[in-house]
Amino acid sequence: MAHLEQAESHLAEIELLSSMYPDEDELVITDQLAVAELREYVEGATDTYPLSRPHILIKQKMDTDTVKGVNVTISCTYSSDYPNVLPEIAVRCPDLSRSQQAQLHSDMNTYLSENCHGDVCVLSAVEWIKDNVHLYLTDKSTSSTAAPGKKASRSTSSSPQPKEQFSRLWIYSHHIYNKRKRKNILEWSKELCLSGFCMPGKPGIICVEGPQSACEDFWARVKVLTWKKIIIRHREDVAVDSPSAEASMVDNMDSLRRFTGFEEAMFDPHGNRGNHMNLGQLYQYLNERGCGDVFQLYFGIEGR
C-alpha cells in the first residue's frame, strides 16, 4: 500500500505538471516509458512496482526586479522511492555564475528537506526558484545572506498595527482525512464568524477570512491538533477603515470577504482511496472568487 500511495502521488504530480505546462517548450518528459510504467502500476495493470527513474525538464522565463526574461531550466530526476526521498533537481541558468548556481542548489535543497520531506516537492521547488532566483542574480555573496525561503510575513511591520485588521489565512496540510478534525474546522469557523472553505484529502487546504483576532484564534485551535504537517502557506492582512455614519465596522469587514459563509469543498475526488482532488476544478473555484493567484502560492505553478 505504501508503494501504491507513493506511485499515486508521483503520477498525480507529473499529470498536473503536464496539464499546467502543455507546451513542449515548457515541459519535456524525457522518458515517456518510465511514466507509462508508473501509470500501469497505479491503474493495476501490473503488480510490479516500477524501478525506472522518470526525468523531466521545466523551462521558464522568469522576471526579477532587475532582469527581465531570465531563462531557467529545472531538471528533475525522480527516484523510485519518491516522494519519501527528494528527487535530484538541478537548475541551469546562463545568468548565474558557477558559484551562484552552487549556492542556489544548496539553499534550495535545504528548503525542500525542511519543508517537503515525504511529500511531492517539484512544484514547491519551482515556486522557491521563482521567489528567490533574483537573490543570486543580484548578490554574489549569497552565502552571507539570510537563507531564502524563510520569507517574512507580508503583514510584519515595525510601525504600530491598526486597531482593526481583516485577515485571510491560506493553510496547507499534508492531508485532511479525520472526520473529527473536519467537523471541528466547520464548527470553529461558524463559531468565530469566519468565511472560507476547507478542501479535505491529500493535500488538505483551508482558507479562513474575517477579523484578525478570530483568524488567529482559529489557527491557534487548529495547529495544536495532530498533523503530519500543517503550515500557513500565505496570509493577507488589511487595515479596515473606521466606520462611517452609513457603515458599521462589520459592514467594512464583510466588504473585504471573498467567500460567502464557510463550506467543505470537494472537487471530483479520485484515486484508490478517493483522497485526491481535481486541482483544475480547485483553480476554477479560486479564480471565480478572485483568488486564482493563490493557486501558484500553493503549488508553485500558474493555473490556466
C-alpha positions as MATLAB code, in Angstrom:
seq = 'MAHLEQAESHLAEIELLSSMYPDEDELVITDQLAVAELREYVEGATDTYPLSRPHILIKQKMDTDTVKGVNVTISCTYSSDYPNVLPEIAVRCPDLSRSQQAQLHSDMNTYLSENCHGDVCVLSAVEWIKDNVHLYLTDKSTSSTAAPGKKASRSTSSSPQPKEQFSRLWIYSHHIYNKRKRKNILEWSKELCLSGFCMPGKPGIICVEGPQSACEDFWARVKVLTWKKIIIRHREDVAVDSPSAEASMVDNMDSLRRFTGFEEAMFDPHGNRGNHMNLGQLYQYLNERGCGDVFQLYFGIEGR';
ca = [
       0.000    0.000    0.000;
       2.885    2.360    0.785;
       4.317    1.827   -2.693;
       0.917    2.444   -4.270;
       0.452    5.715   -2.403;
       3.922    6.836   -3.454;
       3.187    5.988   -7.078;
      -0.207    7.749   -6.985;
       1.364   10.942   -5.627;
       4.214   10.679   -8.123;
       1.921   10.206  -11.124;
      -0.543   12.881   -9.969;
       2.257   15.441   -9.821;
       3.537   14.567  -13.312;
      -0.003   14.762  -14.743;
      -0.584   18.104  -13.028;
       2.651   19.469  -14.452;
       1.656   18.219  -17.895;
      -1.732   19.958  -17.679;
      -0.247   23.232  -16.493;
       2.656   23.193  -18.966;
       1.085   21.710  -22.138;
       3.638   23.412  -24.403;
       6.668   21.222  -25.133;
       8.801   24.340  -24.878;
       7.877   24.498  -21.176;
       7.782   20.869  -20.064;
       9.739   17.961  -21.527;
       9.228   14.392  -20.270;
      12.414   12.747  -21.455;
      11.395    9.187  -20.520;
       7.808    8.509  -21.535;
       8.270    4.760  -20.942;
       9.024    5.323  -17.258;
       5.827    7.379  -16.889;
       3.831    4.695  -18.736;
       5.134    2.016  -16.341;
       4.174    4.199  -13.387;
       0.651    4.641  -14.768;
       0.250    0.882  -15.361;
       1.152    0.184  -11.745;
      -1.253    2.822  -10.373;
      -4.098    1.570  -12.578;
      -3.495   -2.027  -11.523;
      -2.335   -3.330  -14.914;
       0.776   -4.734  -13.218;
       1.712   -5.701   -9.680;
       5.377   -4.906  -10.198;
       6.443   -1.632   -8.623;
       8.390    0.292  -11.308;
      12.038    0.979  -10.550;
      12.591    3.274  -13.529;
      13.542    6.888  -12.934;
      11.351    9.374  -14.819;
      13.140   12.553  -15.851;
      11.556   15.894  -16.731;
      12.699   19.357  -17.753;
      10.763   22.512  -16.878;
      11.788   25.572  -18.886;
      10.731   29.001  -17.669;
      11.394   32.656  -18.359;
      11.375   34.479  -15.052;
      11.277   38.219  -14.438;
      13.046   39.788  -11.476;
      13.171   43.391  -10.295;
      16.452   43.924  -12.109;
      16.448   41.433  -15.000;
      13.630   40.530  -17.389;
      13.262   37.230  -19.196;
      15.763   35.164  -17.205;
      15.959   31.703  -18.808;
      15.821   28.965  -16.188;
      15.758   25.207  -16.840;
      14.839   22.930  -13.946;
      15.992   19.342  -14.441;
      14.337   16.749  -12.217;
      15.204   13.065  -11.953;
      12.787   11.133   -9.739;
      13.885    8.266   -7.533;
      11.867    5.060   -7.218;
      11.193    5.989   -3.560;
       9.827    9.452   -4.361;
       8.232   11.293   -2.582;
       9.803    9.707    0.509;
      13.177   10.635   -0.996;
      13.840   14.003   -2.620;
      14.385   13.919   -6.387;
      17.612   15.096   -7.971;
      16.858   18.679   -9.006;
      19.358   20.789  -10.930;
      18.861   24.389  -12.023;
      20.574   25.747  -15.119;
      20.623   29.485  -15.745;
      23.117   31.216  -18.091;
      22.881   34.400  -15.989;
      24.295   32.654  -12.911;
      27.963   32.006  -12.260;
      29.057   28.536  -11.171;
      29.386   29.616   -7.532;
      25.971   31.324   -7.563;
      24.395   28.213   -9.052;
      26.026   26.009   -6.409;
      24.746   28.267   -3.626;
      21.235   28.236   -5.124;
      21.235   24.415   -5.229;
      22.419   24.195   -1.633;
      19.794   26.621   -0.318;
      17.008   25.048   -2.384;
      17.784   21.526   -1.154;
      17.877   22.778    2.435;
      14.459   24.354    1.966;
      12.991   21.214    0.386;
      14.440   18.961    3.087;
      12.935   21.120    5.828;
       9.533   21.719    4.241;
       8.695   18.892    1.837;
      10.008   15.698    3.400;
       7.726   12.821    2.447;
       5.591   14.960    0.135;
       5.734   15.816   -3.567;
       8.064   18.767   -3.974;
       8.741   19.668   -7.614;
       6.042   22.343   -7.589;
       7.457   23.713   -4.341;
      10.911   23.789   -5.933;
       9.603   25.766   -8.916;
       7.885   28.225   -6.564;
      11.014   28.598   -4.447;
      13.172   29.281   -7.503;
      10.731   31.890   -8.801;
      10.721   33.609   -5.422;
      14.480   33.530   -4.852;
      16.429   33.438   -8.131;
      16.779   37.241   -8.015;
      18.900   36.948   -4.860;
      21.565   35.047   -6.756;
      21.437   37.305   -9.804;
      21.978   40.486   -7.802;
      24.088   39.377   -4.857;
      27.297   37.454   -5.419;
      27.756   36.913   -1.682;
      24.591   34.929   -1.143;
      26.281   32.689    1.383;
      26.301   35.580    3.865;
      22.635   36.429    3.403;
      19.706   35.031    5.308;
      18.554   31.673    3.982;
      15.954   32.178    1.245;
      12.596   30.537    1.712;
      12.116   31.855    5.218;
      10.116   34.816    3.997;
       8.761   37.376    6.414;
       5.017   37.664    6.630;
       3.642   40.424    4.464;
       1.892   41.822    7.500;
       5.121   42.245    9.523;
       5.941   45.878   10.157;
       7.835   47.956   12.703;
       5.044   50.503   12.810;
       2.083   50.033   15.168;
      -0.675   47.865   13.762;
      -4.072   49.453   13.180;
      -6.643   48.669   15.841;
      -8.836   46.760   13.386;
      -7.440   44.286   10.877;
      -9.051   41.952    8.373;
      -7.112   38.727    7.719;
      -7.235   35.865    5.264;
      -5.174   32.781    6.117;
      -4.262   30.175    3.497;
      -3.407   26.998    5.383;
      -1.748   23.915    3.871;
      -1.831   20.445    5.397;
      -0.174   17.258    4.198;
      -3.654   15.698    4.331;
      -7.060   16.151    5.956;
      -8.948   12.870    6.387;
     -10.106   12.667   10.004;
     -13.862   13.251   10.346;
     -13.500   14.800   13.797;
     -10.982   17.344   12.535;
     -13.214   18.202    9.616;
     -16.150   18.702   11.994;
     -14.029   20.917   14.241;
     -12.973   23.066   11.298;
     -16.589   23.623   10.268;
     -17.797   24.301   13.819;
     -14.957   26.631   14.780;
     -15.273   28.702   11.598;
     -19.007   29.133   12.290;
     -18.416   29.967   15.955;
     -15.828   32.632   15.053;
     -17.907   34.056   12.163;
     -15.217   33.224    9.608;
     -15.857   32.606    5.923;
     -13.800   30.482    3.532;
     -13.550   26.766    2.765;
     -11.828   23.507    3.628;
     -10.714   21.045    0.942;
     -10.151   17.624    2.561;
      -7.952   14.932    1.038;
      -4.269   14.996    0.133;
      -3.142   17.720    0.268;
      -5.606   19.481    2.551;
      -6.308   23.190    2.154;
      -8.092   25.581    4.498;
      -8.878   29.251    3.896;
     -10.393   31.386    6.649;
     -11.130   35.093    6.463;
     -12.551   37.630    8.864;
     -11.391   39.726   11.839;
      -7.707   39.127   12.504;
      -8.279   38.131   16.126;
     -10.816   35.473   15.051;
      -8.440   34.093   12.396;
      -5.624   33.882   14.939;
      -7.972   32.121   17.378;
      -8.932   29.611   14.662;
      -5.275   28.943   13.789;
      -4.347   28.511   17.474;
      -7.015   25.796   17.795;
      -6.259   24.008   14.535;
      -2.458   23.861   14.743;
      -2.421   22.002   18.091;
      -4.351   19.049   16.619;
      -2.266   16.083   15.492;
      -0.954   16.697   11.961;
       1.764   15.199    9.812;
       2.351   18.717    8.507;
       0.353   21.944    8.683;
       1.520   25.486    7.931;
       0.185   28.895    6.994;
       1.357   28.993    3.371;
       0.235   32.600    2.841;
      -1.644   35.302    4.708;
      -3.257   38.598    3.802;
      -3.768   41.375    6.365;
      -5.692   44.519    5.503;
      -6.325   47.571    7.677;
     -10.051   48.218    7.990;
     -11.315   51.773    7.587;
     -13.027   53.352   10.559;
     -16.807   53.060   10.203;
     -18.699   55.969    8.722;
     -22.189   57.101    9.533;
     -23.525   54.872    6.758;
     -21.499   51.728    7.518;
     -20.530   49.741   10.586;
     -17.190   48.021   11.217;
     -18.897   44.700   10.445;
     -20.015   46.074    7.067;
     -16.478   47.212    6.318;
     -15.137   43.782    7.250;
     -17.745   41.986    5.157;
     -16.902   44.091    2.102;
     -13.432   42.511    2.098;
     -14.638   38.901    2.134;
     -14.162   36.747   -0.978;
     -16.322   33.883    0.320;
     -19.928   33.679    1.473;
     -20.003   31.594    4.622;
     -17.740   28.604    5.196;
     -18.011   25.258    3.399;
     -16.232   21.968    2.897;
     -15.389   21.933   -0.821;
     -14.868   18.697   -2.779;
     -13.538   18.648   -6.345;
     -14.178   15.335   -8.146;
     -12.465   13.035   -5.583;
     -10.454   10.244   -7.224;
      -7.679    7.759   -6.544;
      -7.944    4.363   -4.857;
      -8.948    5.962   -1.571;
     -10.863    8.870   -3.070;
      -8.439   11.255   -1.395;
      -7.117   13.250   -4.354;
      -8.992   16.270   -5.687;
      -9.169   17.683   -9.198;
      -6.789   20.632   -8.914;
      -8.086   22.155  -12.132;
     -11.512   22.476  -10.530;
      -9.899   23.926   -7.395;
      -8.198   26.583   -9.531;
     -11.512   27.448  -11.189;
     -13.185   27.666   -7.756;
     -10.492   30.062   -6.515;
     -10.480   32.097   -9.706;
     -14.236   32.653   -9.546;
     -13.706   34.246   -6.134;
     -10.839   36.453   -7.218;
      -8.221   34.257   -5.548;
      -6.693   32.497   -8.553;
      -3.223   33.870   -7.788;
      -3.041   31.879   -4.554;
      -3.011   28.621   -6.570;
       0.574   29.389   -7.561;
       1.476   30.052   -3.922;
       0.208   26.581   -3.006;
       1.508   24.582   -5.946;
       4.241   26.709   -7.500;
       2.589   26.960  -10.912;
       0.086   29.233  -12.576;
      -3.355   27.799  -13.261;
      -4.850   28.023  -16.719;
];
